[in-house]
mmCIF file of C-alpha atoms in Angstrom:
data_model
loop_
_atom_site.group_PDB
_atom_site.id
_atom_site.type_symbol
_atom_site.label_atom_id
_atom_site.label_comp_id
_atom_site.label_asym_id
_atom_site.label_seq_id
_atom_site.Cartn_x
_atom_site.Cartn_y
_atom_site.Cartn_z
ATOM 1 C CA MET A 1 0.004 -0.005 -0.020
ATOM 2 C CA GLU A 2 0.875 3.537 -0.457
ATOM 3 C CA SER A 3 2.868 5.346 2.335
ATOM 4 C CA VAL A 4 1.179 8.143 4.148
ATOM 5 C CA LYS A 5 3.880 10.415 3.030
ATOM 6 C CA ASN A 6 3.266 9.675 -0.661
ATOM 7 C CA ILE A 7 -0.431 10.210 -0.241
ATOM 8 C CA GLU A 8 0.106 13.562 1.522
ATOM 9 C CA LYS A 9 2.331 14.686 -1.353
ATOM 10 C CA LEU A 10 -0.234 13.494 -3.914
ATOM 11 C CA LEU A 11 -2.971 15.279 -2.058
ATOM 12 C CA GLU A 12 -1.081 18.533 -2.117
ATOM 13 C CA ARG A 13 -0.636 18.247 -5.854
ATOM 14 C CA TYR A 14 -4.243 17.137 -6.193
ATOM 15 C CA LEU A 15 -5.506 20.303 -4.626
ATOM 16 C CA GLU A 16 -3.395 22.336 -7.075
ATOM 17 C CA ALA A 17 -4.858 20.288 -9.998
ATOM 18 C CA GLU A 18 -1.380 18.981 -10.930
ATOM 19 C CA THR A 19 -2.010 15.263 -10.625
ATOM 20 C CA THR A 20 -2.601 12.963 -13.560
ATOM 21 C CA VAL A 21 -5.612 10.801 -14.005
ATOM 22 C CA ALA A 22 -3.528 7.821 -12.956
ATOM 23 C CA GLU A 23 -2.382 9.518 -9.775
ATOM 24 C CA GLU A 24 -5.939 10.443 -9.001
ATOM 25 C CA ALA A 25 -6.997 6.900 -9.324
ATOM 26 C CA ARG A 26 -4.279 5.930 -6.919
ATOM 27 C CA LEU A 27 -5.646 8.433 -4.407
ATOM 28 C CA GLN A 28 -9.181 7.085 -4.872
ATOM 29 C CA GLU A 29 -7.983 3.551 -4.331
ATOM 30 C CA TYR A 30 -6.184 4.641 -1.138
ATOM 31 C CA PHE A 31 -9.210 6.312 0.335
ATOM 32 C CA LEU A 32 -11.561 3.490 -0.398
ATOM 33 C CA GLN A 33 -9.704 1.148 1.989
ATOM 34 C CA GLU A 34 -10.651 0.715 5.698
ATOM 35 C CA ASP A 35 -7.934 2.254 7.814
ATOM 36 C CA ILE A 36 -6.814 5.752 7.061
ATOM 37 C CA PRO A 37 -4.830 8.015 9.453
ATOM 38 C CA ALA A 38 -7.114 10.370 11.320
ATOM 39 C CA HIS A 39 -5.757 13.534 9.821
ATOM 40 C CA LEU A 40 -6.628 12.219 6.244
ATOM 41 C CA GLU A 41 -10.043 10.942 7.347
ATOM 42 C CA SER A 42 -11.806 14.043 6.122
ATOM 43 C CA TYR A 43 -10.785 13.330 2.503
ATOM 44 C CA ARG A 44 -12.513 10.032 2.529
ATOM 45 C CA PRO A 45 -16.059 11.175 1.638
ATOM 46 C CA MET A 46 -14.736 13.099 -1.379
ATOM 47 C CA PHE A 47 -13.099 10.125 -3.025
ATOM 48 C CA GLN A 48 -15.924 7.787 -1.969
ATOM 49 C CA TYR A 49 -18.399 10.119 -3.370
ATOM 50 C CA PHE A 50 -16.629 10.313 -6.727
ATOM 51 C CA LYS A 51 -16.686 6.599 -7.016
ATOM 52 C CA VAL A 52 -20.393 6.242 -6.105
ATOM 53 C CA ALA A 53 -21.300 9.186 -8.336
ATOM 54 C CA LYS A 54 -19.839 7.398 -11.357
ATOM 55 C CA GLN A 55 -22.079 4.399 -10.738
ATOM 56 C CA GLU A 56 -25.198 6.283 -11.561
ATOM 57 C CA ARG A 57 -26.935 5.317 -14.729
ATOM 58 C CA TYR A 58 -29.390 6.657 -17.129
ATOM 59 C CA THR A 59 -32.132 3.986 -16.884
ATOM 60 C CA LYS A 60 -34.719 5.380 -19.182
ATOM 61 C CA GLU A 61 -35.173 3.924 -22.696
ATOM 62 C CA VAL A 62 -33.368 5.933 -25.323
ATOM 63 C CA PRO A 63 -36.315 7.415 -27.061
ATOM 64 C CA LEU A 64 -35.875 7.208 -30.888
ATOM 65 C CA LYS A 65 -38.611 8.287 -33.211
ATOM 66 C CA PRO A 66 -37.922 7.008 -36.680
ATOM 67 C CA GLY A 67 -35.350 9.351 -37.962
ATOM 68 C CA ARG A 68 -35.692 11.616 -40.954
ATOM 69 C CA ASN A 69 -33.697 9.061 -43.004
ATOM 70 C CA THR A 70 -36.116 6.333 -42.617
ATOM 71 C CA SER A 71 -39.212 8.482 -43.168
ATOM 72 C CA TYR A 72 -37.674 9.869 -46.298
ATOM 73 C CA TYR A 73 -36.998 6.389 -47.472
ATOM 74 C CA LEU A 74 -40.580 5.283 -46.636
ATOM 75 C CA ARG A 75 -42.047 8.244 -48.466
ATOM 76 C CA TRP A 76 -40.330 7.157 -51.732
ATOM 77 C CA VAL A 77 -41.208 3.576 -51.199
ATOM 78 C CA SER A 78 -44.935 4.484 -50.928
ATOM 79 C CA VAL A 79 -44.638 6.601 -54.123
ATOM 80 C CA ALA A 80 -43.147 3.576 -55.876
ATOM 81 C CA ALA A 81 -45.805 1.333 -54.537
ATOM 82 C CA VAL A 82 -48.567 3.465 -55.967
ATOM 83 C CA ALA A 83 -46.832 3.731 -59.405
ATOM 84 C CA VAL A 84 -46.507 -0.145 -59.454
ATOM 85 C CA LEU A 85 -50.187 -0.466 -58.562
ATOM 86 C CA LEU A 86 -51.223 1.915 -61.387
ATOM 87 C CA VAL A 87 -49.152 0.147 -63.915
ATOM 88 C CA GLY A 88 -50.524 -3.163 -62.863
ATOM 89 C CA VAL A 89 -54.122 -1.972 -63.200
ATOM 90 C CA TYR A 90 -53.427 -0.431 -66.572
ATOM 91 C CA PHE A 91 -51.841 -3.710 -68.009
ATOM 92 C CA ASN A 92 -54.551 -5.797 -66.610
ATOM 93 C CA GLN A 93 -57.276 -3.881 -68.297
ATOM 94 C CA GLN A 94 -55.698 -4.073 -71.718
ATOM 95 C CA PRO A 95 -56.460 -7.655 -72.466
ATOM 96 C CA LEU A 96 -60.048 -7.363 -71.204
ATOM 97 C CA THR A 97 -61.017 -4.776 -73.800
ATOM 98 C CA SER A 98 -58.910 -5.882 -76.740
ATOM 99 C CA SER A 99 -59.525 -9.724 -76.729
ATOM 100 C CA THR A 100 -62.476 -11.347 -78.437
ATOM 101 C CA ASP A 101 -62.865 -13.841 -75.634
ATOM 102 C CA GLN A 102 -66.114 -12.301 -74.510
ATOM 103 C CA PHE A 103 -67.737 -12.724 -77.877
ATOM 104 C CA ALA A 104 -66.523 -16.235 -78.344
ATOM 105 C CA SER A 105 -67.932 -17.204 -74.983
ATOM 106 C CA LEU A 106 -71.252 -15.443 -75.776
ATOM 107 C CA GLU A 107 -71.712 -17.555 -78.947
ATOM 108 C CA GLU A 108 -70.802 -20.709 -77.013
ATOM 109 C CA GLU A 109 -73.284 -19.997 -74.341
ATOM 110 C CA TYR A 110 -76.281 -18.997 -76.397
ATOM 111 C CA THR A 111 -78.011 -20.422 -79.484
ATOM 112 C CA PRO A 112 -78.143 -18.202 -82.575
ATOM 113 C CA GLU A 113 -81.914 -17.760 -82.074
ATOM 114 C CA GLU A 114 -81.460 -16.624 -78.554
ATOM 115 C CA ILE A 115 -78.934 -14.060 -79.609
ATOM 116 C CA GLU A 116 -81.273 -12.888 -82.395
ATOM 117 C CA SER A 117 -84.107 -12.399 -80.110
ATOM 118 C CA ALA A 118 -81.905 -10.622 -77.661
ATOM 119 C CA GLN A 119 -80.721 -8.329 -80.459
ATOM 120 C CA MET A 120 -84.349 -7.681 -81.451
ATOM 121 C CA ALA A 121 -85.334 -6.896 -77.906
ATOM 122 C CA LEU A 122 -82.410 -4.578 -77.588
ATOM 123 C CA ALA A 123 -83.215 -2.870 -80.956
ATOM 124 C CA MET A 124 -86.835 -2.408 -79.742
ATOM 125 C CA PHE A 125 -85.608 -1.056 -76.515
ATOM 126 C CA SER A 126 -83.345 1.447 -78.106
ATOM 127 C CA LYS A 127 -86.089 2.532 -80.606
ATOM 128 C CA ASN A 128 -88.501 3.208 -77.804
ATOM 129 C CA PHE A 129 -85.733 4.861 -75.819
ATOM 130 C CA ASN A 130 -85.036 7.124 -78.729
ATOM 131 C CA LYS A 131 -88.712 8.030 -78.962
ATOM 132 C CA GLY A 132 -88.511 8.975 -75.248
ATOM 133 C CA THR A 133 -85.500 11.202 -75.854
ATOM 134 C CA GLU A 134 -87.365 12.870 -78.775
ATOM 135 C CA GLY A 135 -90.164 13.514 -76.383
ATOM 136 C CA VAL A 136 -87.791 15.002 -73.986
ATOM 137 C CA ALA A 137 -86.381 17.164 -76.755
ATOM 138 C CA TYR A 138 -89.952 18.530 -77.313
ATOM 139 C CA LEU A 139 -90.125 19.121 -73.619
ATOM 140 C CA LYS A 140 -86.878 21.136 -73.812
ATOM 141 C CA GLU A 141 -88.192 23.150 -76.653
ATOM 142 C CA PHE A 142 -91.275 23.847 -74.596
ATOM 143 C CA GLU A 143 -89.248 24.918 -71.645
ATOM 144 C CA LYS A 144 -87.208 27.256 -73.848
ATOM 145 C CA THR A 145 -90.355 28.994 -75.100
ATOM 146 C CA THR A 146 -91.866 29.336 -71.659
ATOM 147 C CA ASN A 147 -88.671 30.782 -70.510
ATOM 148 C CA LYS A 148 -88.858 33.281 -73.331
ATOM 149 C CA PHE A 149 -92.326 34.286 -72.177
ATOM 150 C CA LEU A 150 -91.180 34.541 -68.565
ATOM 151 C CA VAL A 151 -88.184 36.685 -69.522
ATOM 152 C CA ASN A 152 -90.297 38.940 -71.778
ATOM 153 C CA GLU A 153 -92.748 39.513 -69.024
ATOM 154 C CA MET B 1 -27.871 5.584 -40.026
ATOM 155 C CA ARG B 2 -29.856 2.806 -38.414
ATOM 156 C CA GLN B 3 -31.172 2.968 -34.844
ATOM 157 C CA SER B 4 -28.920 0.145 -33.738
ATOM 158 C CA GLU B 5 -25.776 1.983 -35.087
ATOM 159 C CA PHE B 6 -26.793 5.110 -33.360
ATOM 160 C CA LEU B 7 -27.327 3.275 -30.101
ATOM 161 C CA ASN B 8 -23.954 1.799 -30.441
ATOM 162 C CA ILE B 9 -22.409 5.189 -30.649
ATOM 163 C CA VAL B 10 -24.449 6.667 -27.926
ATOM 164 C CA THR B 11 -24.607 3.929 -25.267
ATOM 165 C CA PRO B 12 -21.005 4.216 -23.993
ATOM 166 C CA PHE B 13 -21.427 7.833 -22.963
ATOM 167 C CA LYS B 14 -25.205 8.302 -22.298
ATOM 168 C CA ASP B 15 -24.656 7.801 -18.509
ATOM 169 C CA LYS B 16 -22.010 10.515 -18.554
ATOM 170 C CA LEU B 17 -24.423 12.934 -20.217
ATOM 171 C CA PHE B 18 -26.922 12.015 -17.549
ATOM 172 C CA ARG B 19 -24.509 12.632 -14.655
ATOM 173 C CA LEU B 20 -23.323 15.879 -15.951
ATOM 174 C CA ALA B 21 -26.976 16.936 -16.406
ATOM 175 C CA LYS B 22 -27.702 15.798 -12.894
ATOM 176 C CA ARG B 23 -24.715 17.641 -11.464
ATOM 177 C CA LEU B 24 -25.940 20.850 -12.974
ATOM 178 C CA LEU B 25 -29.760 20.521 -12.669
ATOM 179 C CA VAL B 26 -29.603 18.568 -9.289
ATOM 180 C CA SER B 27 -32.926 16.841 -9.768
ATOM 181 C CA THR B 28 -32.874 13.381 -11.200
ATOM 182 C CA GLU B 29 -36.042 13.904 -13.240
ATOM 183 C CA GLU B 30 -34.831 17.057 -14.879
ATOM 184 C CA ALA B 31 -31.516 15.396 -15.677
ATOM 185 C CA GLU B 32 -33.396 12.570 -17.252
ATOM 186 C CA ASP B 33 -35.508 14.923 -19.314
ATOM 187 C CA ALA B 34 -32.372 16.855 -20.342
ATOM 188 C CA THR B 35 -30.576 13.605 -21.329
ATOM 189 C CA GLN B 36 -33.556 12.478 -23.440
ATOM 190 C CA GLU B 37 -33.740 15.833 -25.135
ATOM 191 C CA ILE B 38 -29.961 15.678 -26.042
ATOM 192 C CA LEU B 39 -30.272 12.111 -27.334
ATOM 193 C CA MET B 40 -33.290 13.012 -29.512
ATOM 194 C CA LYS B 41 -31.344 16.080 -30.887
ATOM 195 C CA LEU B 42 -28.339 13.905 -31.717
ATOM 196 C CA TRP B 43 -30.689 11.322 -33.389
ATOM 197 C CA SER B 44 -32.430 13.999 -35.456
ATOM 198 C CA ASN B 45 -28.912 15.019 -36.750
ATOM 199 C CA ASN B 46 -27.765 11.467 -37.213
ATOM 200 C CA GLU B 47 -26.531 12.023 -40.680
ATOM 201 C CA LYS B 48 -24.086 14.549 -39.518
ATOM 202 C CA ILE B 49 -22.861 12.465 -36.595
ATOM 203 C CA ALA B 50 -20.396 10.505 -38.798
ATOM 204 C CA SER B 51 -18.586 13.767 -39.623
ATOM 205 C CA TYR B 52 -17.914 14.670 -35.971
ATOM 206 C CA ASN B 53 -14.635 13.369 -35.003
ATOM 207 C CA ASN B 54 -15.636 13.237 -31.340
ATOM 208 C CA VAL B 55 -19.291 12.583 -30.867
ATOM 209 C CA GLU B 56 -18.869 12.159 -27.124
ATOM 210 C CA ALA B 57 -17.351 15.587 -26.630
ATOM 211 C CA PHE B 58 -19.920 17.111 -28.858
ATOM 212 C CA ALA B 59 -22.737 15.537 -26.867
ATOM 213 C CA MET B 60 -21.203 16.651 -23.558
ATOM 214 C CA THR B 61 -21.032 20.207 -24.869
ATOM 215 C CA MET B 62 -24.597 20.019 -25.967
ATOM 216 C CA THR B 63 -25.626 18.769 -22.500
ATOM 217 C CA LYS B 64 -23.632 21.513 -20.797
ATOM 218 C CA ASN B 65 -25.277 24.208 -22.965
ATOM 219 C CA TYR B 66 -28.742 22.753 -22.556
ATOM 220 C CA CYS B 67 -28.447 22.483 -18.840
ATOM 221 C CA LEU B 68 -27.034 26.053 -18.455
ATOM 222 C CA ASP B 69 -29.959 27.315 -20.574
ATOM 223 C CA ARG B 70 -32.336 25.441 -18.302
ATOM 224 C CA LEU B 71 -30.812 26.963 -15.276
ATOM 225 C CA LYS B 72 -31.047 30.429 -16.714
ATOM 226 C CA SER B 73 -34.689 30.071 -17.588
ATOM 227 C CA LYS B 74 -35.289 28.629 -14.131
ATOM 228 C CA GLN B 75 -33.803 31.716 -12.518
ATOM 229 C CA ALA B 76 -36.060 33.840 -14.744
ATOM 230 C CA GLY B 77 -39.292 31.943 -13.852
ATOM 231 C CA ASN B 78 -39.726 31.662 -10.152
ATOM 232 C CA LEU B 79 -42.259 28.821 -10.501
ATOM 233 C CA LYS B 80 -39.589 26.251 -11.253
ATOM 234 C CA LEU B 81 -37.492 27.169 -8.177
ATOM 235 C CA VAL B 82 -39.682 24.737 -6.156
ATOM 236 C CA HIS B 83 -37.207 22.054 -7.361
ATOM 237 C CA SER B 84 -34.337 23.554 -5.371
ATOM 238 C CA ASN B 85 -35.409 21.690 -2.294
ATOM 239 C CA TYR B 86 -35.963 18.562 -4.363
ATOM 240 C CA THR B 87 -36.433 15.255 -2.758
ATOM 241 C CA ASP B 88 -37.441 12.213 -4.726
ATOM 242 C CA GLU B 89 -39.010 9.000 -3.523
ATOM 243 C CA ASN B 90 -36.998 6.963 -5.931
ATOM 244 C CA THR B 91 -35.411 4.221 -3.960
ATOM 245 C CA SER B 92 -32.877 3.100 -6.505
ATOM 246 C CA LEU B 93 -29.574 1.510 -5.333
ATOM 247 C CA GLN B 94 -28.053 4.840 -6.029
ATOM 248 C CA ARG B 95 -30.354 6.482 -3.528
ATOM 249 C CA GLN B 96 -29.874 3.978 -0.842
ATOM 250 C CA ILE B 97 -26.171 4.485 -1.119
ATOM 251 C CA GLU B 98 -26.548 8.230 -1.100
ATOM 252 C CA VAL B 99 -28.523 8.135 2.101
ATOM 253 C CA LYS B 100 -25.269 7.609 3.875
ATOM 254 C CA ASP B 101 -24.599 10.756 5.599
ATOM 255 C CA SER B 102 -21.167 11.800 4.434
ATOM 256 C CA LEU B 103 -22.062 11.223 0.736
ATOM 257 C CA ASN B 104 -25.256 13.202 1.163
ATOM 258 C CA TRP B 105 -23.170 15.939 2.609
ATOM 259 C CA MET B 106 -20.861 15.777 -0.437
ATOM 260 C CA THR B 107 -23.797 16.204 -2.777
ATOM 261 C CA ARG B 108 -24.822 19.321 -0.835
ATOM 262 C CA ILE B 109 -21.263 20.700 -0.866
ATOM 263 C CA LEU B 110 -21.004 20.258 -4.644
ATOM 264 C CA ASN B 111 -24.350 21.884 -5.192
ATOM 265 C CA THR B 112 -23.062 25.104 -3.608
ATOM 266 C CA LEU B 113 -20.142 25.398 -6.094
ATOM 267 C CA PRO B 114 -20.451 27.694 -9.050
ATOM 268 C CA GLU B 115 -21.528 25.884 -12.251
ATOM 269 C CA GLN B 116 -18.269 26.004 -13.969
ATOM 270 C CA GLN B 117 -16.417 24.402 -10.936
ATOM 271 C CA ARG B 118 -19.208 21.771 -10.611
ATOM 272 C CA MET B 119 -18.684 20.862 -14.283
ATOM 273 C CA VAL B 120 -14.981 20.670 -14.090
ATOM 274 C CA LEU B 121 -15.082 18.655 -10.968
ATOM 275 C CA GLN B 122 -17.715 16.281 -12.409
ATOM 276 C CA LEU B 123 -15.715 15.709 -15.649
ATOM 277 C CA ARG B 124 -12.399 15.268 -14.012
ATOM 278 C CA ASP B 125 -12.954 13.561 -10.640
ATOM 279 C CA VAL B 126 -15.990 11.523 -11.465
ATOM 280 C CA GLU B 127 -15.658 10.879 -15.206
ATOM 281 C CA GLN B 128 -11.765 11.063 -15.223
ATOM 282 C CA TYR B 129 -11.422 12.941 -18.501
ATOM 283 C CA GLU B 130 -8.110 14.349 -19.561
ATOM 284 C CA TYR B 131 -7.684 18.083 -19.497
ATOM 285 C CA ASP B 132 -7.667 18.467 -23.271
ATOM 286 C CA GLU B 133 -10.939 16.532 -23.496
ATOM 287 C CA ILE B 134 -12.513 18.779 -20.881
ATOM 288 C CA ALA B 135 -11.141 21.786 -22.691
ATOM 289 C CA GLU B 136 -12.927 20.630 -25.861
ATOM 290 C CA MET B 137 -16.158 19.908 -24.018
ATOM 291 C CA LEU B 138 -16.366 23.146 -22.108
ATOM 292 C CA ASP B 139 -14.590 25.345 -24.626
ATOM 293 C CA MET B 140 -12.123 26.489 -21.951
ATOM 294 C CA LYS B 141 -8.320 26.717 -21.885
ATOM 295 C CA PRO B 142 -6.635 23.958 -20.064
ATOM 296 C CA THR B 143 -5.022 26.461 -17.642
ATOM 297 C CA ALA B 144 -8.445 27.896 -16.815
ATOM 298 C CA ILE B 145 -9.738 24.371 -16.222
ATOM 299 C CA ARG B 146 -6.846 23.642 -13.712
ATOM 300 C CA VAL B 147 -7.667 26.947 -11.837
ATOM 301 C CA ALA B 148 -11.291 26.053 -11.603
ATOM 302 C CA LEU B 149 -10.600 22.474 -10.613
ATOM 303 C CA SER B 150 -8.083 23.519 -7.925
ATOM 304 C CA ARG B 151 -10.658 25.958 -6.451
ATOM 305 C CA ALA B 152 -13.368 23.356 -6.602
ATOM 306 C CA ARG B 153 -11.212 20.764 -4.796
ATOM 307 C CA LYS B 154 -10.028 23.183 -2.205
ATOM 308 C CA ALA B 155 -13.531 24.387 -1.554
ATOM 309 C CA VAL B 156 -14.852 20.885 -1.164
ATOM 310 C CA ARG B 157 -11.990 20.024 1.211
ATOM 311 C CA GLU B 158 -12.634 23.114 3.308
ATOM 312 C CA GLU B 159 -16.250 22.221 3.762
ATOM 313 C CA LEU B 160 -15.397 18.540 4.621
ATOM 314 C CA ILE B 161 -12.882 19.669 7.223
ATOM 315 C CA LYS B 162 -15.426 21.996 8.774
ATOM 316 C CA LYS B 163 -17.914 19.220 8.888
ATOM 317 C CA HIS B 164 -15.355 16.790 10.185
ATOM 318 C CA ASN B 165 -14.477 19.066 13.003
ATOM 319 C CA TYR B 166 -18.063 19.559 13.976
ATOM 320 C CA GLY B 167 -18.406 15.837 14.100
ATOM 321 C CA ILE B 168 -15.553 15.581 16.491
ATOM 322 C CA GLY B 169 -16.194 18.694 18.587
#
């Protein structure tokens, strides 16, 4: 163990802030032991305290929100995902409209008579529908003229 | 930078940030808040971290500045001064040890020192940093650090001797 003389010298330099980290470690070690001369006893709390103080820990979780880096990255990923989705939808629709599968299946499923009658029914429907629209056209003309009267009055 | 990388950088010195914050702010809760704030600030600048040659010193400086600002605003607003007679119910191991009379007394002595001396003493005698490291953290000249440190050590010793003599007499 260190001699008392040595420690006294070290303490003197310690108080003048001339000791090195290693020498300060020696002092600390000395004052952590049990028997210390009475005249040095008053230094004990100091070095004990420094040791205890160093054991204190930051016990909380380190709070990390996703950093700017990640959110930046995520933003571009979402843009890319939407683009891929749109491209996918576009290419999926192409074959539906261009292929003749639908007509082929229609002819397979129905007899020519059935199709013919359906066409007739549709033709009748459209004829009557056109009549209706003509009627509406008259109605529009009627409204125009009434509006004229209303405005003139 | 990934979170895990960031944590690897920060973990070795986050306790030191906390202890410096506590030395200055006294209350454990406020020191925890300060540490959290500093770590979040570091994380939000994490792209720049790689370019700092000494992240630890940089973080210590941030902590110092943050705590001194807090203390200033505390002095401005009286409401917060309630914390000066702070007691916490936290029965951590640390607390139990601190209950020992002489250590408690040390805490009180240190809290009477000027902030600069407190910081220097904390960084040297508790954290065992070299003078040039402390100089970088506190933006002080090494000679000024030695002067402050010497004063702090002598002041603590004076108080301890007083206390010791009371104990005997």
